[in-house]
mmCIF file of the C-alpha atoms, coordinates in Angstrom:
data_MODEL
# 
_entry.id   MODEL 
# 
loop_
_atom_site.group_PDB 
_atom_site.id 
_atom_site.type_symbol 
_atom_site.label_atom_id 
_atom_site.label_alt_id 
_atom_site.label_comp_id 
_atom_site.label_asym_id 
_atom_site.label_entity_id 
_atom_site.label_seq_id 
_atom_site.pdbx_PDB_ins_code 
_atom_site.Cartn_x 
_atom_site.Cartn_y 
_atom_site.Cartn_z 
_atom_site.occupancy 
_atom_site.B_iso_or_equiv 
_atom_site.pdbx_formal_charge 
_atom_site.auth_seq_id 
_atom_site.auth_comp_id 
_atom_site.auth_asym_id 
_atom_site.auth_atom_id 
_atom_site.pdbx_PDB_model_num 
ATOM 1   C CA . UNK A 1 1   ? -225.109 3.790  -20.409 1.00 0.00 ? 1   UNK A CA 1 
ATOM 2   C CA . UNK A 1 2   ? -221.343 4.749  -21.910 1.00 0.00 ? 2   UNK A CA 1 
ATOM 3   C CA . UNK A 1 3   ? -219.370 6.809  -20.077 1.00 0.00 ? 3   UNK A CA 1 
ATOM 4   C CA . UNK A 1 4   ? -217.142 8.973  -22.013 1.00 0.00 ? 4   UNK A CA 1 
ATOM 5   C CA . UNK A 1 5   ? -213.793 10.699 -20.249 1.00 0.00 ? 5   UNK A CA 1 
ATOM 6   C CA . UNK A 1 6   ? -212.462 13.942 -22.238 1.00 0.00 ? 6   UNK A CA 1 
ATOM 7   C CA . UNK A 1 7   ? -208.972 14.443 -20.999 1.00 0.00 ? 7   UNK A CA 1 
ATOM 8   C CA . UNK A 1 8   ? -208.173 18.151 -22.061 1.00 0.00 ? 8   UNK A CA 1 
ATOM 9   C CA . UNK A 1 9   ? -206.760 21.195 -19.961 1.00 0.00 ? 9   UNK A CA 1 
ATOM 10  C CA . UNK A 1 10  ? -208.982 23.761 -21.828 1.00 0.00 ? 10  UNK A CA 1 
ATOM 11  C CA . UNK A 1 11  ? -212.818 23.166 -20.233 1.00 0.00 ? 11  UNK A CA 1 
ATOM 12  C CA . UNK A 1 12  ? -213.964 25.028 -23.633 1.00 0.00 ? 12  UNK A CA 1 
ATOM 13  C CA . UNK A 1 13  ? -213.097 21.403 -25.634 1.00 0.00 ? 13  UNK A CA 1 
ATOM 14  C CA . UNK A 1 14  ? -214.482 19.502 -22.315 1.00 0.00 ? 14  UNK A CA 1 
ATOM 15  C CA . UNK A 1 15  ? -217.670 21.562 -21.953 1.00 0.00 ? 15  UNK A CA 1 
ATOM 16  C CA . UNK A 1 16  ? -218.415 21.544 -26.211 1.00 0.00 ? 16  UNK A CA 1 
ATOM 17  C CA . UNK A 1 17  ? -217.478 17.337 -25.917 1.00 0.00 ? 17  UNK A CA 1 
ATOM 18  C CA . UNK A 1 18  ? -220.164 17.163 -22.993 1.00 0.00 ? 18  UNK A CA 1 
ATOM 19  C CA . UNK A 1 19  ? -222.654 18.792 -25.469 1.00 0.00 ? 19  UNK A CA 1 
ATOM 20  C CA . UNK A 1 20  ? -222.480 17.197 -28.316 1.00 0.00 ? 20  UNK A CA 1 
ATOM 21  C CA . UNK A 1 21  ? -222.307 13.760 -26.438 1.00 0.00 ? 21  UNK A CA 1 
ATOM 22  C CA . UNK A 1 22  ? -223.856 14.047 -23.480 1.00 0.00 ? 22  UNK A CA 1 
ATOM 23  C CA . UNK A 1 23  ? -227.280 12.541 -23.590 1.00 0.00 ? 23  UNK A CA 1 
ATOM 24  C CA . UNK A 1 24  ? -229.454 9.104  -22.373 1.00 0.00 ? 24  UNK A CA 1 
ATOM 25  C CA . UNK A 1 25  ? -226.865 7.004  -23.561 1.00 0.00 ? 25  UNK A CA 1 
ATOM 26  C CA . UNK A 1 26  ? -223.626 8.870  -23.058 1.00 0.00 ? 26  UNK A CA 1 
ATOM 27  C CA . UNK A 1 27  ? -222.204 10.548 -19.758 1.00 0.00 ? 27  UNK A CA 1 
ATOM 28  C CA . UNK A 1 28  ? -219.659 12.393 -19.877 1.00 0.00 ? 28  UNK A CA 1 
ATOM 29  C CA . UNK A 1 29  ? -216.918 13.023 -17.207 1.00 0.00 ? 29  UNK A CA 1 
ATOM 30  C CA . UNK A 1 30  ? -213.975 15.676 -17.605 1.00 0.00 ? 30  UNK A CA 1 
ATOM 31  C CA . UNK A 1 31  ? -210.567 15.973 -16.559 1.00 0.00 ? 31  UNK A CA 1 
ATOM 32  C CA . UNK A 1 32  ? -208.617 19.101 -16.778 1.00 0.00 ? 32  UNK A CA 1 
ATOM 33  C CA . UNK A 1 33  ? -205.195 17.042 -16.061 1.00 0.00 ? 33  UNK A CA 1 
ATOM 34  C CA . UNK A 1 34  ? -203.441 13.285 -17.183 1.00 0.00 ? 34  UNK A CA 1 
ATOM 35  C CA . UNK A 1 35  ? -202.740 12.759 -13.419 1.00 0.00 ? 35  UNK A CA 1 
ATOM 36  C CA . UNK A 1 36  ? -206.546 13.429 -12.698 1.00 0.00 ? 36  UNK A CA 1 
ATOM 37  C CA . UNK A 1 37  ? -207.724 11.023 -15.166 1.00 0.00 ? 37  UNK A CA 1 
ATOM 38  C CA . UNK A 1 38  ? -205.358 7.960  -14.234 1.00 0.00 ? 38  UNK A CA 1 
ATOM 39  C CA . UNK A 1 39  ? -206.820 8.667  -10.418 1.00 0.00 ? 39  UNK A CA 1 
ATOM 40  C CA . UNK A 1 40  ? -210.734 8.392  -11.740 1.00 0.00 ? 40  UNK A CA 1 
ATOM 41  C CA . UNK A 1 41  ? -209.352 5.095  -14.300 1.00 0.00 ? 41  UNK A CA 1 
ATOM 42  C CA . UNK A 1 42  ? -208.487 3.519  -11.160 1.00 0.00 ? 42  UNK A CA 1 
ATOM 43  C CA . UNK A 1 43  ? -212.063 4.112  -9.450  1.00 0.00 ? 43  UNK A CA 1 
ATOM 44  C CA . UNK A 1 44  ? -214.067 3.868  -12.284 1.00 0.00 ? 44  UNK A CA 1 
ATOM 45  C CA . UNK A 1 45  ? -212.962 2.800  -15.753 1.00 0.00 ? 45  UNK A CA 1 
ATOM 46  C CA . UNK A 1 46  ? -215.091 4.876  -18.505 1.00 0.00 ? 46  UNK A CA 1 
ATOM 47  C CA . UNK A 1 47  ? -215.496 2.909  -22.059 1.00 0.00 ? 47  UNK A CA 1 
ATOM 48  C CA . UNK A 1 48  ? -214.250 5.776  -24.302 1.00 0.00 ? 48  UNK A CA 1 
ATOM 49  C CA . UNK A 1 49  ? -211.240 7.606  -23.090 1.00 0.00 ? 49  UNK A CA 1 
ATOM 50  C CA . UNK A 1 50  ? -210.165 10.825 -25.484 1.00 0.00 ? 50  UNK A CA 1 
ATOM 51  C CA . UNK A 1 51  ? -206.619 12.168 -24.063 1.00 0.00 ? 51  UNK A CA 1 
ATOM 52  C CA . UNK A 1 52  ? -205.512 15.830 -24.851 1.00 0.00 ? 52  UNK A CA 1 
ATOM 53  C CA . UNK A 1 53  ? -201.920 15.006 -27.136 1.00 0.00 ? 53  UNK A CA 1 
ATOM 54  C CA . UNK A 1 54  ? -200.732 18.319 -25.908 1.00 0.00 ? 54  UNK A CA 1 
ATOM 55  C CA . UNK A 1 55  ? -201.521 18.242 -21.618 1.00 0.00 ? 55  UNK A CA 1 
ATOM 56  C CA . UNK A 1 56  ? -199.971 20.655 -19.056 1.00 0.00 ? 56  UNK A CA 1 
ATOM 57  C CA . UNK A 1 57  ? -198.608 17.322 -16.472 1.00 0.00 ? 57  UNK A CA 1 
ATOM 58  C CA . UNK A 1 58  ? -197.950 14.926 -18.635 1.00 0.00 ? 58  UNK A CA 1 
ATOM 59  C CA . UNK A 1 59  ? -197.571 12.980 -21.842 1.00 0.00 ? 59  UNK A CA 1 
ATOM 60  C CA . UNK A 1 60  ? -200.789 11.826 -23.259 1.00 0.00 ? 60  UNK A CA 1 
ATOM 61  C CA . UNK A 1 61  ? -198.444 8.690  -24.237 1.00 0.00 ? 61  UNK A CA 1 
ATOM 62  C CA . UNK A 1 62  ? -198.516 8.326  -20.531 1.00 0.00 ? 62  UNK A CA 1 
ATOM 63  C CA . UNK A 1 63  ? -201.694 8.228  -19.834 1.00 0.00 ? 63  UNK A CA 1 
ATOM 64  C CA . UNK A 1 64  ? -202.324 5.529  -22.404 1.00 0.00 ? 64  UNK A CA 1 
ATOM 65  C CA . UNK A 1 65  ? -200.111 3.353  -21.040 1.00 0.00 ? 65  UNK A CA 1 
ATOM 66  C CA . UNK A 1 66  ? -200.997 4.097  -17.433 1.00 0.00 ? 66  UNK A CA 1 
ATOM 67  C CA . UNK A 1 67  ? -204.503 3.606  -18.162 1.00 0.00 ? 67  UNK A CA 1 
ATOM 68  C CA . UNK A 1 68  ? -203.621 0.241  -20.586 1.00 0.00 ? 68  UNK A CA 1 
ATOM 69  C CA . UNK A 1 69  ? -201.849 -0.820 -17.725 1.00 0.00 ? 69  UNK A CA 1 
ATOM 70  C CA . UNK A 1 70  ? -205.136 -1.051 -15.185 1.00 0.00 ? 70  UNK A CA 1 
ATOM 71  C CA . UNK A 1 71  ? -206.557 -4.223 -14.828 1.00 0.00 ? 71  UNK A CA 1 
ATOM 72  C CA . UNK A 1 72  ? -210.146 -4.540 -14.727 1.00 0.00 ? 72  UNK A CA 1 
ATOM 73  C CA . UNK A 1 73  ? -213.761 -5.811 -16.139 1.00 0.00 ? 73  UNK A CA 1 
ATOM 74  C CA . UNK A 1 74  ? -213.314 -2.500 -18.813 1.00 0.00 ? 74  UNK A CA 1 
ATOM 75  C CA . UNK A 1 75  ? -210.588 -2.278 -21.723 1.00 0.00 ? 75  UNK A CA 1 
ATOM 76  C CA . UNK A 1 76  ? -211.951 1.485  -22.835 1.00 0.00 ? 76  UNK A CA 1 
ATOM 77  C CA . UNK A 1 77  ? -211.295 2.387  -26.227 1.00 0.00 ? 77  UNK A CA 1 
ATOM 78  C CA . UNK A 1 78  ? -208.973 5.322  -26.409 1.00 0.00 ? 78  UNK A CA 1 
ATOM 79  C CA . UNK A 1 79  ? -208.031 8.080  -29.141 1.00 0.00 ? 79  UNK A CA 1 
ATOM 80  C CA . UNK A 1 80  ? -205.387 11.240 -28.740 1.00 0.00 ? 80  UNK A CA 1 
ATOM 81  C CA . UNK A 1 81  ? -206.939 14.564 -29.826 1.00 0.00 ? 81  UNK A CA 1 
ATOM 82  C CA . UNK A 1 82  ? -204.827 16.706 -31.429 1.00 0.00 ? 82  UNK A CA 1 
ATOM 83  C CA . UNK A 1 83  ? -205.009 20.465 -33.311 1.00 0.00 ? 83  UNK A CA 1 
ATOM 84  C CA . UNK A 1 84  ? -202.964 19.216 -36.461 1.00 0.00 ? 84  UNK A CA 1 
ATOM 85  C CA . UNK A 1 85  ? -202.328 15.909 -38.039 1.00 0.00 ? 85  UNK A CA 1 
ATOM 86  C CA . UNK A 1 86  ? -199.265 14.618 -36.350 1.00 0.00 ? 86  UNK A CA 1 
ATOM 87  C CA . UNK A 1 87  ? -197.925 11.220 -37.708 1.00 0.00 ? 87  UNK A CA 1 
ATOM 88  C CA . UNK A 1 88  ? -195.266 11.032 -35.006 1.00 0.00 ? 88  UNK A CA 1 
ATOM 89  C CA . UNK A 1 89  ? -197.689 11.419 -31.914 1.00 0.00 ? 89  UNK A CA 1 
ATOM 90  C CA . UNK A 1 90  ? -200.396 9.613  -33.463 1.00 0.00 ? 90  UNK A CA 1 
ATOM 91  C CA . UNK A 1 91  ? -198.172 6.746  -33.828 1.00 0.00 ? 91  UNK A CA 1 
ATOM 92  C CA . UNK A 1 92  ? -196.628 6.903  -30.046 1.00 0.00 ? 92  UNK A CA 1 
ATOM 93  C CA . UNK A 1 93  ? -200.169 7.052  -28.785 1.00 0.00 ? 93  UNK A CA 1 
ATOM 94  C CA . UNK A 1 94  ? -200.999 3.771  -31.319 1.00 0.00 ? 94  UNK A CA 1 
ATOM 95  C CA . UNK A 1 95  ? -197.892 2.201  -29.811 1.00 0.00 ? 95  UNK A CA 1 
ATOM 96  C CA . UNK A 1 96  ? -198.463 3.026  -26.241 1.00 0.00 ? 96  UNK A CA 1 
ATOM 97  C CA . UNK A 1 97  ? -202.740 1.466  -26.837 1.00 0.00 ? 97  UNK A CA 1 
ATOM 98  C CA . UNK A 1 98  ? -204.648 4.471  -28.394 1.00 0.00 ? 98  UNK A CA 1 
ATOM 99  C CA . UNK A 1 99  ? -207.059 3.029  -31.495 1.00 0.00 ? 99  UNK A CA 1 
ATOM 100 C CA . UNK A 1 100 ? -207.393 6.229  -33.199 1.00 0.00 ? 100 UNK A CA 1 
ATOM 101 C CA . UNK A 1 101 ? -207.365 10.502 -33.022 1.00 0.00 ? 101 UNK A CA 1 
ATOM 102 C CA . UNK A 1 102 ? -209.911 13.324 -33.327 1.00 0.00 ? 102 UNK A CA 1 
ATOM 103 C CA . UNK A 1 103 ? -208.610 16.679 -34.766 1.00 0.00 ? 103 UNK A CA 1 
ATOM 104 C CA . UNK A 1 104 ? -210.086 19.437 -32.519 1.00 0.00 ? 104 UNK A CA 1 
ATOM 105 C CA . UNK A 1 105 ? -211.697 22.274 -32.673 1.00 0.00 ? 105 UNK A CA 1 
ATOM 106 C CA . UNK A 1 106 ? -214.396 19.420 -33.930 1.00 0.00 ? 106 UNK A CA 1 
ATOM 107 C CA . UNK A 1 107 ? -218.000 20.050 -34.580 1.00 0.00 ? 107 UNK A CA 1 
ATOM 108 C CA . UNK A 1 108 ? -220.883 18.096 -33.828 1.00 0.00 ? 108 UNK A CA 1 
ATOM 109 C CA . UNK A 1 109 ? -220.658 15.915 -36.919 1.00 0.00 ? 109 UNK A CA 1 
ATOM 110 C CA . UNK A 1 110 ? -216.941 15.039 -36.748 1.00 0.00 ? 110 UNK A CA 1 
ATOM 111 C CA . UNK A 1 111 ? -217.453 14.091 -33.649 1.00 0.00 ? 111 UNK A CA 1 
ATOM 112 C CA . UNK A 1 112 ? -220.425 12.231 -33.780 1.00 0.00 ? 112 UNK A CA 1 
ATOM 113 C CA . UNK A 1 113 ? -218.969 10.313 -36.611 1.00 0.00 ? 113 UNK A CA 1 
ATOM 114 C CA . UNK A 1 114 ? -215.611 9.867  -34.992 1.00 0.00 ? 114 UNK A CA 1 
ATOM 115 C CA . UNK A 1 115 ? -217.623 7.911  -32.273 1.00 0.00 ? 115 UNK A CA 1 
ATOM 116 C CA . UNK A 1 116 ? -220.044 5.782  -34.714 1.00 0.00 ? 116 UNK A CA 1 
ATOM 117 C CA . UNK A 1 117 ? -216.526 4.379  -36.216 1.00 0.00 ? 117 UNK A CA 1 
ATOM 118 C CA . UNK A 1 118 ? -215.326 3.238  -32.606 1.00 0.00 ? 118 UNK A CA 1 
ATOM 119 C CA . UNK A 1 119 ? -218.771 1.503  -31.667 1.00 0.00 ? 119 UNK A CA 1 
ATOM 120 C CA . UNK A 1 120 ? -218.559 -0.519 -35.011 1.00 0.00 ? 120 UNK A CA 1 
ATOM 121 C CA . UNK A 1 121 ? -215.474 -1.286 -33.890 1.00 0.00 ? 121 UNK A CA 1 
ATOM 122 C CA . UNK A 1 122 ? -216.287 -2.058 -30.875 1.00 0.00 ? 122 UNK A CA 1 
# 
């Protein structure tokens, strides 16, 4: 099974994520802060990481590197969510390790799509 982390302060994104994805082959864990999310990295690497560009404690750029910077079995593919298309921060979180973004408020089919595209690429 995948295991999915959605990094985002506002549990409406988290809880709509968990829906849409949650499932037999997808669990879903939440984190409401960056600092949160580096902790559970370090216990338990998830595959797919999505990171909030715009969190309350830190930098999402931060947690990419933080989390690129864990050594372990698990290299999790990673992608900044943000509200508008942003070249600058969508290039900072390509720089720090991100592979991609996900404009939010998403629907089921963006999202679903957005996460066909990273397990071909996978």
């Amino acid at each position: 099974m995948k295991r999915c982390m959605f990094i985002d302060d506002s549990s409406v994104i988290r809880k709509v994520a968990k829906r849409i994805l949650g499932g037999s082959d997808m669990l879903v864990i939440e984190a409401a802060r960056g600092f949160d999310a580096v902790e559970m990295c370090t216990a338990d690497m998830p595959d797919i990481i999505v990171v909030d560009g715009a969190l309350p404690d830190m930098q999402a750029e931060d947690v990419i590197r933080r989390v690129r910077a864990m050594d372990g079995p698990i290299r999790p593919q990673i992608l900044i969510s943000l509200v508008e298309v942003d070249v600058a921060s969508i290039m900072r979180a390509k720089r720090a390790g991100a592979q991609g973004y996900l404009l939010k408020p998403f629907n089921r089919t963006q999202l679903l799509e957005c996460f066909r595209t990273l397990r071909i690429a996978a």
